[in-house]
Each structure stands twice: as structure tokens, then as C-alpha cells.
Amino acid sequence: MTFDEQIDRTDTHSQKWDMMEKIYNVPQGKGLPMWVADMEFRPPACVQNEIQKMADHGIYGYFGDDRAYLQAICWWMKNRHGWDVAPEAIFTTHGLVNGTAMCIDTFTTPDQGVVLMTPAYHGFAKVARASGRRIVECELALVNGRYEFDIAKWDTQMTGTERLMVLCSPHNPGGRVWSKDELQAIADFCVRHDLILVSDEIHHDLVYPGQKHIPMTLAAPGIMDRLVMMTATTKTFNIAGCHSGNVIIPDEALRAKFAARILALGISPNSFGVRMATAAYSPEGAEWVDALMAYLDENRRIFDATIAEIPGLVSMPLEGTYLAWVDFSGTGMSADEMRTRVEHQAGIATNYGATFGAGGEPFMRFNIAMTRAQIMDACARLRSVFADLQ
Ligand SMILES: Cc1ncc(COP(=O)(O)O)c(C=O)c1O
């Protein structure tokens, strides 16, 4: 298995590569996309073989018989995360933005608020806003260069009309892997304000050596009556295009409500997502993830070392995820100047911090899940366009 192979993704209907010019005006051929959260790597052979098997068979009918799929999920969660999942608690959605939207739709009414801890993955606000819900932005505190919860302040923001909170664990952006105490504090907060907690753990496999992700079910077993867990193979194995996610609901009453909405909206799994996930959640998949994290760890080291050389730039220490979160506030530059240098001069497409909500404004998010040659290229470009600061 090699992560060094550079695979040309132009003209493959890739959002990250083929929309870069249109959205950022960063030219094809010259640009380096570090925005959309997918990786430049092929998934493990077990996933490729499954797709090949489907193509060889050549019949793409309706999916049925999910026993192997449910068993694979239970195996993965037990083996990789020490979490016992009951197969009947698992729903399959069309990804986790869809899962979040389904939870908001099922568990809240339009007059109720949705609580987000910002800066937060922009997909949450996008679906909450589109469904007409009020968003309550609870800003994370920046303490010694990394995010912490600011629960005493958040308590004062609650009005009694909020109904659901989305937790991102590990956190995107910022890469925090929350501790057991922090997770327990969130659970207590949700109990105090009577909130359903949707724990988006899509990045749970992508944690760096020395870090341990704790599933919310294990951190706070006392809140099963208000907890929705969300996981997926898509980030872990770079198969986001198959648009498949797991929404896992331990509580029977919540599960019945969710099942009713799934039924009402006519949602059923797509066979590509389910079969890829079944193949991925395997010992071979696990070995591939271990190798991936070792590779990403070195990318992280290289990228952080470069950012550390540029006065005024600070990269938040990534504990998990491949999404580096760089604070430009020390440069005193406006958002426009940051963009001019990074996009137009360096030719790098990133995600703007402001799109992640309150607190994100002075940041840019860089996706470092690329080949070593690409990350070196990115670092050289950044060093060059900020050379005047050094
Ligand atoms: C925290 C989080 N949730 C959900 C998603 C997207 O999930 P999906 O592609 O399954 O809709 C992302 C993508 O970056 C993410 O970071």
C-alpha cells in the first residue's frame, strides 16, 4: 500500500479538483486544492475489490439483506472503539449531512433552536438554516492555542427553546479529540437544557498516535435517552462519493421517531455505499487505516513545521482529522489579503474560517490528506508567498 502515488483527479467530476477554478478562480493545472474534505488516496484493496465484483457482475438492482453490513459495523465499533452497538439501533442515511438534517427534521420543530459549537463544520448550519431552524452559536474558547468548551458562558445563552445540539467529535475544524471529562460536561449541559445530543463522530478513526477517541456512548452512558450517534466509512476510507452514513440510536423511543421519518421520506440505502462499507470494516481495512494515520502524521509534522516558520501564522495542534486550522490573526492581515496571498499568489484553495461560524474569521482550513510531494509543494508555495514576513 502506498500513499505516495499521485493520482490525476482532474475531469473526474471531483468537487475538490474540478470545481476549484469556478469557485476560487485557481486555475486547473496550476492550483492545489486543500479545501473539500476528501483525500488524494485510493481506498484499501478490499473496497476496490468489492466495487470490481459489482462491476463484473454488472447488475445494479435494489439493495437488500443488510446482515453482513450490520455485522461489519458492529465488528468495527467493538474492535476499533470498544463500543458494543446493537444492530437494531443502526440506520443508514445518505451521508451524515443528511443524517444531521434528518435529526433536525425528526427531533425539532421550526420554533426550536439548534445549538452548534462554533467554529463548526459548515454542513451543520447549512441544513439547520435551510430547514428554518434558529441556530445558537456557542463559541469555543481558544485556550493556549486549542479549543475548549466554554460551558458557563453557553449556559447563559440558553433560553429554554433550544432542542438539539450537534457535537463534532473529533472536532472539525481544529482537530480536537475531546477528553472523557469534556464529553461528560457536554452530556451534563444537554441534560441541564433538555437537548437531544447528536454526536457526529465521522472523524473518529482519524486520530493521531497518542490520542484516543472516546465514543459519546462510552463517555456518558447516562444520556442514552437523548443521544444520537453518527459514524461513517466515508472520511476514514475516502469514499465520500458513495454518500452513506450510519445514524445509531440506542433509545427505542427516539429510534421509533427516526424510523417513522425515514419511512415518510422514502429513504433507503444505496447498494454501493453499503457494500463498500461492509468491505471496509474489516481487518484489512483496519490495517490500511493504521498505515494511513502514520502517513498523515508525517504530513501534519511537515505542514506544522512550515507554518511555524512563518511569523504570525499558528496551526492548531491536530489531535485528529486531516484538516489543519491555521490562525492568521498574528499577521494583522485582512481576510482579503489572506485570500489574495493563499489563493491568487500561492494557487491554493482552502476553506475560509468565517464559513465555520463565529470565531472562525481569522482562520483558514487546509486539507493535508495529500501525497508527500503535494504537501511539500503546498509548504513551498506558502513559504514563498509569505517570504516578506520572515
Ligand atoms: C463533521 C462532519 N460531518 C459530516 C461531514 C460530511 O458528511 P457526508 O459526506 O457523509 O454528508 C463532514 C465532511 O467534512 C464533516 O467534517
Short mmCIF file of C-alpha atoms and ligand atoms in Angstrom, two decimals:
data_model
loop_
_atom_site.label_atom_id
_atom_site.label_comp_id
_atom_site.label_asym_id
_atom_site.label_seq_id
_atom_site.Cartn_x
_atom_site.Cartn_y
_atom_site.Cartn_z
CA MET A 1 0.00 0.00 0.00
CA THR A 2 1.40 3.34 -1.00
CA PHE A 3 0.09 6.78 -0.31
CA ASP A 4 2.79 8.40 -2.44
CA GLU A 5 1.15 7.68 -5.78
CA GLN A 6 -0.09 10.90 -7.32
CA ILE A 7 -3.44 10.25 -8.97
CA ASP A 8 -4.74 12.72 -11.53
CA ARG A 9 -8.27 13.64 -10.45
CA THR A 10 -8.95 16.36 -12.97
CA ASP A 11 -12.02 15.80 -15.16
CA THR A 12 -13.33 13.06 -12.87
CA HIS A 13 -16.33 15.05 -11.56
CA SER A 14 -14.38 15.73 -8.38
CA GLN A 15 -15.75 18.66 -6.42
CA LYS A 16 -12.34 19.34 -4.93
CA TRP A 17 -10.44 19.42 -8.24
CA ASP A 18 -13.00 20.19 -10.91
CA MET A 19 -14.83 23.00 -9.09
CA MET A 20 -11.67 24.73 -7.88
CA GLU A 21 -11.34 27.06 -10.84
CA LYS A 22 -15.00 28.05 -10.87
CA ILE A 23 -15.25 28.70 -7.12
CA TYR A 24 -11.79 30.04 -6.32
CA ASN A 25 -10.53 31.17 -9.68
CA VAL A 26 -7.50 28.97 -9.04
CA PRO A 27 -6.56 27.60 -12.46
CA GLN A 28 -6.71 23.88 -13.27
CA GLY A 29 -3.20 22.59 -13.79
CA LYS A 30 -1.66 25.20 -11.50
CA GLY A 31 -3.94 25.06 -8.48
CA LEU A 32 -3.55 22.89 -5.41
CA PRO A 33 -6.87 22.07 -3.74
CA MET A 34 -6.75 21.91 0.06
CA TRP A 35 -10.44 22.59 0.63
CA VAL A 36 -13.07 19.79 0.33
CA ALA A 37 -12.55 17.11 3.00
CA ASP A 38 -11.62 14.12 0.91
CA MET A 39 -8.19 12.58 0.41
CA GLU A 40 -5.87 12.06 -2.55
CA PHE A 41 -5.61 8.31 -1.85
CA ARG A 42 -7.34 5.22 -3.19
CA PRO A 43 -9.21 3.21 -0.57
CA PRO A 44 -7.86 -0.18 0.54
CA ALA A 45 -7.90 -3.08 -1.92
CA CYS A 46 -10.80 -4.74 -0.07
CA VAL A 47 -13.03 -1.78 -1.05
CA GLN A 48 -11.72 -1.66 -4.62
CA ASN A 49 -12.31 -5.40 -5.00
CA GLU A 50 -15.89 -5.08 -3.82
CA ILE A 51 -16.64 -2.43 -6.42
CA GLN A 52 -14.88 -4.56 -9.03
CA LYS A 53 -17.04 -7.51 -8.02
CA MET A 54 -20.14 -5.40 -8.53
CA ALA A 55 -18.92 -4.17 -11.91
CA ASP A 56 -18.03 -7.72 -13.02
CA HIS A 57 -21.47 -8.93 -12.03
CA GLY A 58 -22.99 -6.00 -13.84
CA ILE A 59 -26.42 -5.95 -12.25
CA TYR A 60 -27.15 -2.91 -10.12
CA GLY A 61 -30.54 -3.74 -8.64
CA TYR A 62 -32.10 -2.74 -5.34
CA PHE A 63 -30.12 -3.44 -2.19
CA GLY A 64 -31.41 -5.99 0.31
CA ASP A 65 -30.19 -8.23 3.13
CA ASP A 66 -28.18 -5.95 5.35
CA ARG A 67 -26.96 -8.64 7.78
CA ALA A 68 -23.32 -8.57 6.67
CA TYR A 69 -23.34 -4.78 6.69
CA LEU A 70 -24.72 -4.52 10.22
CA GLN A 71 -22.32 -7.20 11.42
CA ALA A 72 -19.39 -5.31 9.87
CA ILE A 73 -20.39 -2.08 11.63
CA CYS A 74 -20.74 -3.87 14.98
CA TRP A 75 -17.37 -5.55 14.48
CA TRP A 76 -15.64 -2.26 13.67
CA MET A 77 -17.12 -0.32 16.56
CA LYS A 78 -16.24 -3.09 19.02
CA ASN A 79 -12.73 -3.69 17.68
CA ARG A 80 -11.65 -0.15 16.95
CA HIS A 81 -13.62 1.78 19.55
CA GLY A 82 -14.57 -0.69 22.31
CA TRP A 83 -18.23 0.13 21.71
CA ASP A 84 -20.97 -2.52 21.60
CA VAL A 85 -23.58 -1.50 19.04
CA ALA A 86 -26.94 -3.25 18.80
CA PRO A 87 -27.69 -3.95 15.12
CA GLU A 88 -31.29 -2.79 15.53
CA ALA A 89 -30.04 0.66 16.58
CA ILE A 90 -28.44 1.32 13.16
CA PHE A 91 -29.99 3.38 10.35
CA THR A 92 -28.35 4.09 7.02
CA THR A 93 -28.63 7.61 5.63
CA HIS A 94 -27.24 9.28 2.54
CA GLY A 95 -24.24 10.58 4.42
CA LEU A 96 -24.05 12.47 7.67
CA VAL A 97 -25.13 15.89 6.44
CA ASN A 98 -28.28 14.02 5.51
CA GLY A 99 -28.15 12.32 8.93
CA THR A 100 -27.91 15.72 10.67
CA ALA A 101 -30.75 17.10 8.57
CA MET A 102 -32.86 14.03 9.38
CA CYS A 103 -32.24 14.50 13.11
CA ILE A 104 -33.16 18.19 12.96
CA ASP A 105 -36.27 17.34 10.98
CA THR A 106 -37.28 14.49 13.31
CA PHE A 107 -36.46 15.88 16.73
CA THR A 108 -37.10 19.63 16.46
CA THR A 109 -39.89 21.93 15.38
CA PRO A 110 -39.34 25.16 13.43
CA ASP A 111 -39.72 27.30 16.55
CA GLN A 112 -36.92 25.46 18.36
CA GLY A 113 -33.22 26.28 18.34
CA VAL A 114 -30.31 24.13 17.21
CA VAL A 115 -27.11 24.57 19.22
CA LEU A 116 -23.76 24.47 17.44
CA MET A 117 -20.36 24.92 18.99
CA THR A 118 -18.51 27.20 16.62
CA PRO A 119 -16.37 27.28 14.65
CA ALA A 120 -18.06 24.10 13.40
CA TYR A 121 -18.26 22.10 10.18
CA HIS A 122 -20.39 24.30 7.89
CA GLY A 123 -22.73 21.46 6.83
CA PHE A 124 -24.50 21.60 10.20
CA ALA A 125 -25.52 25.26 9.90
CA LYS A 126 -26.36 24.83 6.25
CA VAL A 127 -29.04 22.20 6.86
CA ALA A 128 -30.32 23.78 10.09
CA ARG A 129 -30.74 27.13 8.33
CA ALA A 130 -32.33 25.59 5.25
CA SER A 131 -34.93 23.92 7.44
CA GLY A 132 -35.75 27.27 9.03
CA ARG A 133 -34.32 26.48 12.47
CA ARG A 134 -32.77 29.13 14.67
CA ILE A 135 -29.08 28.49 15.18
CA VAL A 136 -27.50 29.23 18.53
CA GLU A 137 -23.77 29.64 18.10
CA CYS A 138 -21.89 28.66 21.24
CA GLU A 139 -18.35 29.79 20.63
CA LEU A 140 -15.46 27.54 21.61
CA ALA A 141 -12.83 29.17 23.80
CA LEU A 142 -9.31 29.42 22.43
CA VAL A 143 -7.10 28.41 25.37
CA ASN A 144 -3.35 28.09 24.85
CA GLY A 145 -3.88 27.72 21.13
CA ARG A 146 -6.52 25.00 21.18
CA TYR A 147 -10.27 24.82 21.59
CA GLU A 148 -12.03 24.18 24.86
CA PHE A 149 -15.69 24.28 25.81
CA ASP A 150 -16.96 27.46 27.43
CA ILE A 151 -19.91 25.89 29.15
CA ALA A 152 -20.50 28.55 31.82
CA LYS A 153 -20.97 31.09 29.01
CA TRP A 154 -23.09 28.71 26.92
CA ASP A 155 -25.39 28.17 29.91
CA THR A 156 -26.24 31.87 29.79
CA GLN A 157 -27.11 31.64 26.07
CA MET A 158 -29.81 29.01 26.55
CA THR A 159 -33.38 30.33 26.57
CA GLY A 160 -35.33 27.11 27.07
CA THR A 161 -36.41 26.99 23.42
CA GLU A 162 -33.38 25.08 22.16
CA ARG A 163 -33.99 21.41 21.45
CA LEU A 164 -30.94 19.84 19.83
CA MET A 165 -27.19 20.17 19.96
CA VAL A 166 -24.74 18.90 17.37
CA LEU A 167 -21.39 17.83 18.76
CA CYS A 168 -18.50 17.28 16.39
CA SER A 169 -16.18 14.67 17.93
CA PRO A 170 -13.33 14.74 16.96
CA HIS A 171 -13.81 18.38 16.12
CA ASN A 172 -13.77 19.85 12.63
CA PRO A 173 -12.17 22.35 12.39
CA GLY A 174 -9.41 22.45 14.98
CA GLY A 175 -8.89 18.71 15.29
CA ARG A 176 -9.61 18.39 19.00
CA VAL A 177 -10.16 14.87 20.29
CA TRP A 178 -12.37 15.60 23.28
CA SER A 179 -11.49 14.02 26.63
CA LYS A 180 -13.88 11.93 28.71
CA ASP A 181 -14.37 14.82 31.14
CA GLU A 182 -15.14 17.22 28.31
CA LEU A 183 -17.65 14.80 26.81
CA GLN A 184 -19.27 14.31 30.19
CA ALA A 185 -19.55 18.10 30.55
CA ILE A 186 -21.38 18.25 27.19
CA ALA A 187 -23.69 15.44 28.30
CA ASP A 188 -24.46 17.34 31.52
CA PHE A 189 -25.09 20.52 29.51
CA CYS A 190 -27.60 18.66 27.32
CA VAL A 191 -29.38 17.24 30.34
CA ARG A 192 -29.48 20.67 32.01
CA HIS A 193 -31.07 22.29 28.96
CA ASP A 194 -33.11 19.28 27.83
CA LEU A 195 -31.33 18.93 24.49
CA ILE A 196 -31.13 15.94 22.18
CA LEU A 197 -27.42 15.38 21.54
CA VAL A 198 -26.38 14.45 18.02
CA SER A 199 -22.77 13.31 18.21
CA ASP A 200 -21.17 13.45 14.76
CA GLU A 201 -18.18 11.13 15.04
CA ILE A 202 -17.37 10.90 11.33
CA HIS A 203 -13.68 11.62 12.04
CA HIS A 204 -13.43 9.03 14.86
CA ASP A 205 -10.96 6.76 13.07
CA LEU A 206 -8.67 9.64 12.09
CA VAL A 207 -6.82 10.26 15.34
CA TYR A 208 -3.07 10.61 15.70
CA PRO A 209 -0.71 8.45 17.76
CA GLY A 210 -1.05 9.24 21.45
CA GLN A 211 -4.70 10.31 21.15
CA LYS A 212 -7.77 8.26 21.97
CA HIS A 213 -11.23 8.97 20.67
CA ILE A 214 -13.99 8.11 23.14
CA PRO A 215 -17.44 7.44 21.67
CA MET A 216 -20.09 9.54 23.39
CA THR A 217 -21.98 6.35 24.33
CA LEU A 218 -19.00 5.28 26.45
CA ALA A 219 -18.18 8.71 27.86
CA ALA A 220 -21.71 9.38 29.09
CA PRO A 221 -23.79 6.20 29.27
CA GLY A 222 -26.31 8.09 31.40
CA ILE A 223 -27.70 10.04 28.44
CA MET A 224 -28.85 7.20 26.16
CA ASP A 225 -32.41 8.55 26.20
CA ARG A 226 -31.27 11.71 24.39
CA LEU A 227 -28.30 10.55 22.32
CA VAL A 228 -27.92 10.04 18.58
CA MET A 229 -24.55 8.75 17.34
CA MET A 230 -23.37 9.28 13.79
CA THR A 231 -20.44 7.48 12.15
CA ALA A 232 -19.41 6.59 8.60
CA THR A 233 -16.79 4.88 6.47
CA THR A 234 -16.64 7.80 4.08
CA LYS A 235 -13.98 10.03 5.70
CA THR A 236 -11.96 7.11 7.05
CA PHE A 237 -11.68 5.26 3.73
CA ASN A 238 -12.01 8.18 1.31
CA ILE A 239 -15.27 7.03 -0.21
CA ALA A 240 -17.39 10.15 0.38
CA GLY A 241 -18.86 9.93 -3.11
CA CYS A 242 -20.81 6.83 -2.10
CA HIS A 243 -22.72 9.05 0.31
CA SER A 244 -23.50 6.67 3.07
CA GLY A 245 -23.61 7.14 6.83
CA ASN A 246 -24.70 5.39 9.99
CA VAL A 247 -27.09 7.00 12.40
CA ILE A 248 -27.08 4.89 15.56
CA ILE A 249 -29.83 5.48 18.10
CA PRO A 250 -29.66 3.48 21.33
CA ASP A 251 -33.02 4.64 22.72
CA GLU A 252 -36.11 2.84 21.46
CA ALA A 253 -38.47 5.81 21.59
CA LEU A 254 -36.09 8.09 19.67
CA ARG A 255 -35.45 5.26 17.24
CA ALA A 256 -39.16 4.81 16.53
CA LYS A 257 -39.48 8.53 15.71
CA PHE A 258 -36.48 8.42 13.42
CA ALA A 259 -37.72 5.25 11.70
CA ALA A 260 -41.05 6.95 11.04
CA ARG A 261 -39.33 9.92 9.34
CA ILE A 262 -37.10 7.65 7.25
CA LEU A 263 -40.23 5.85 6.11
CA ALA A 264 -42.13 9.06 5.40
CA LEU A 265 -39.30 10.43 3.28
CA GLY A 266 -38.80 7.18 1.35
CA ILE A 267 -35.13 6.85 2.23
CA SER A 268 -33.41 3.53 1.58
CA PRO A 269 -29.71 2.63 1.32
CA ASN A 270 -27.74 2.79 -1.90
CA SER A 271 -26.05 -0.50 -2.58
CA PHE A 272 -22.65 1.00 -3.47
CA GLY A 273 -22.31 2.69 -0.09
CA VAL A 274 -23.41 -0.35 1.85
CA ARG A 275 -21.19 -2.81 0.01
CA MET A 276 -18.14 -0.55 0.19
CA ALA A 277 -18.70 -0.01 3.90
CA THR A 278 -19.09 -3.74 4.52
CA ALA A 279 -15.78 -4.41 2.78
CA ALA A 280 -14.02 -1.53 4.52
CA TYR A 281 -14.99 -2.52 8.06
CA SER A 282 -12.63 -5.50 8.08
CA PRO A 283 -9.16 -6.44 9.38
CA GLU A 284 -7.69 -5.37 6.03
CA GLY A 285 -9.46 -2.03 6.30
CA ALA A 286 -8.13 -1.61 9.84
CA GLU A 287 -4.55 -2.25 8.74
CA TRP A 288 -4.95 0.33 5.97
CA VAL A 289 -6.25 2.97 8.44
CA ASP A 290 -3.24 2.41 10.71
CA ALA A 291 -0.90 2.96 7.76
CA LEU A 292 -2.91 5.99 6.65
CA MET A 293 -2.61 7.63 10.07
CA ALA A 294 1.16 7.10 10.13
CA TYR A 295 1.37 8.80 6.71
CA LEU A 296 -0.89 11.68 7.72
CA ASP A 297 1.07 12.13 10.92
CA GLU A 298 4.18 12.91 8.88
CA ASN A 299 2.18 15.30 6.64
CA ARG A 300 0.98 17.03 9.78
CA ARG A 301 4.55 17.36 11.04
CA ILE A 302 5.79 18.79 7.74
CA PHE A 303 2.89 21.22 7.40
CA ASP A 304 3.07 22.42 11.01
CA ALA A 305 6.84 22.96 10.76
CA THR A 306 6.31 25.20 7.74
CA ILE A 307 3.53 27.19 9.36
CA ALA A 308 5.70 27.61 12.47
CA GLU A 309 8.39 29.23 10.29
CA ILE A 310 6.02 31.97 9.09
CA PRO A 311 5.70 34.78 11.63
CA GLY A 312 2.11 35.47 12.64
CA LEU A 313 0.72 32.11 11.48
CA VAL A 314 -0.28 29.46 14.02
CA SER A 315 -1.53 25.97 13.20
CA MET A 316 -3.75 24.46 15.87
CA PRO A 317 -2.17 21.20 17.12
CA LEU A 318 -4.14 18.50 15.32
CA GLU A 319 -5.14 15.62 17.59
CA GLY A 320 -7.43 14.14 14.96
CA THR A 321 -8.71 14.80 11.40
CA TYR A 322 -6.62 15.83 8.41
CA LEU A 323 -7.93 19.38 8.44
CA ALA A 324 -5.28 21.83 9.61
CA TRP A 325 -6.71 25.02 11.11
CA VAL A 326 -4.41 27.97 10.69
CA ASP A 327 -4.81 31.23 12.56
CA PHE A 328 -3.69 34.28 10.56
CA SER A 329 -4.56 36.87 13.18
CA GLY A 330 -0.90 37.37 14.17
CA THR A 331 -0.18 38.73 10.69
CA GLY A 332 -2.68 41.57 11.10
CA MET A 333 -3.86 40.85 7.54
CA SER A 334 -7.45 41.32 6.42
CA ALA A 335 -9.38 38.32 5.12
CA ASP A 336 -8.96 39.73 1.61
CA GLU A 337 -5.22 39.89 1.90
CA MET A 338 -5.03 36.36 3.31
CA ARG A 339 -7.02 35.15 0.32
CA THR A 340 -5.01 37.10 -2.20
CA ARG A 341 -1.81 35.53 -0.97
CA VAL A 342 -3.03 31.98 -0.41
CA GLU A 343 -5.39 31.66 -3.37
CA HIS A 344 -4.18 34.01 -6.04
CA GLN A 345 -0.47 34.04 -5.37
CA ALA A 346 0.10 30.52 -3.97
CA GLY A 347 -2.72 28.94 -6.03
CA ILE A 348 -4.04 27.04 -3.02
CA ALA A 349 -7.78 26.61 -2.49
CA THR A 350 -8.73 26.44 1.20
CA ASN A 351 -11.87 26.80 3.30
CA TYR A 352 -12.38 30.28 4.75
CA GLY A 353 -12.66 30.36 8.52
CA ALA A 354 -15.73 32.61 8.52
CA THR A 355 -17.80 29.87 6.87
CA PHE A 356 -17.46 27.79 10.06
CA GLY A 357 -19.35 30.36 12.12
CA ALA A 358 -18.48 32.68 14.99
CA GLY A 359 -14.81 32.57 15.96
CA GLY A 360 -13.62 31.21 12.62
CA GLU A 361 -12.95 34.56 10.94
CA PRO A 362 -9.14 34.81 11.24
CA PHE A 363 -8.57 31.19 10.20
CA MET A 364 -8.17 29.17 7.03
CA ARG A 365 -8.61 25.40 6.89
CA PHE A 366 -6.10 23.34 4.92
CA ASN A 367 -6.72 19.71 3.99
CA ILE A 368 -3.40 17.91 4.41
CA ALA A 369 -4.58 14.46 3.19
CA MET A 370 -2.42 14.52 0.10
CA THR A 371 0.75 12.87 -1.16
CA ARG A 372 4.08 13.82 0.35
CA ALA A 373 5.06 15.55 -2.87
CA GLN A 374 1.86 17.62 -2.76
CA ILE A 375 2.28 18.63 0.87
CA MET A 376 5.88 19.67 0.15
CA ASP A 377 4.61 21.67 -2.80
CA ALA A 378 1.97 23.34 -0.60
CA CYS A 379 4.59 24.22 2.01
CA ALA A 380 6.94 25.66 -0.60
CA ARG A 381 4.14 27.82 -2.02
CA LEU A 382 3.18 29.13 1.43
CA ARG A 383 6.78 29.88 2.37
CA SER A 384 7.17 31.77 -0.86
CA VAL A 385 4.07 33.98 -0.62
CA PHE A 386 4.81 34.86 3.00
CA ALA A 387 8.55 35.30 2.48
CA ASP A 388 8.30 39.02 3.19
CA LEU A 389 7.22 38.26 6.79
CA GLN A 390 10.29 36.20 7.56
C1 LIG B 1 -18.04 16.65 10.93
C2 LIG B 1 -18.53 16.29 9.57
N1 LIG B 1 -19.74 15.77 9.41
C3 LIG B 1 -20.20 15.43 8.19
C4 LIG B 1 -19.43 15.63 7.06
C5 LIG B 1 -19.96 15.27 5.71
O1 LIG B 1 -20.58 14.04 5.76
P1 LIG B 1 -21.26 13.39 4.50
O2 LIG B 1 -20.34 13.49 3.35
O3 LIG B 1 -21.45 12.00 4.96
O4 LIG B 1 -22.54 14.10 4.28
C6 LIG B 1 -18.16 16.19 7.19
C7 LIG B 1 -17.35 16.44 6.00
O5 LIG B 1 -16.32 17.02 6.05
C8 LIG B 1 -17.70 16.52 8.47
O6 LIG B 1 -16.48 17.03 8.65
#
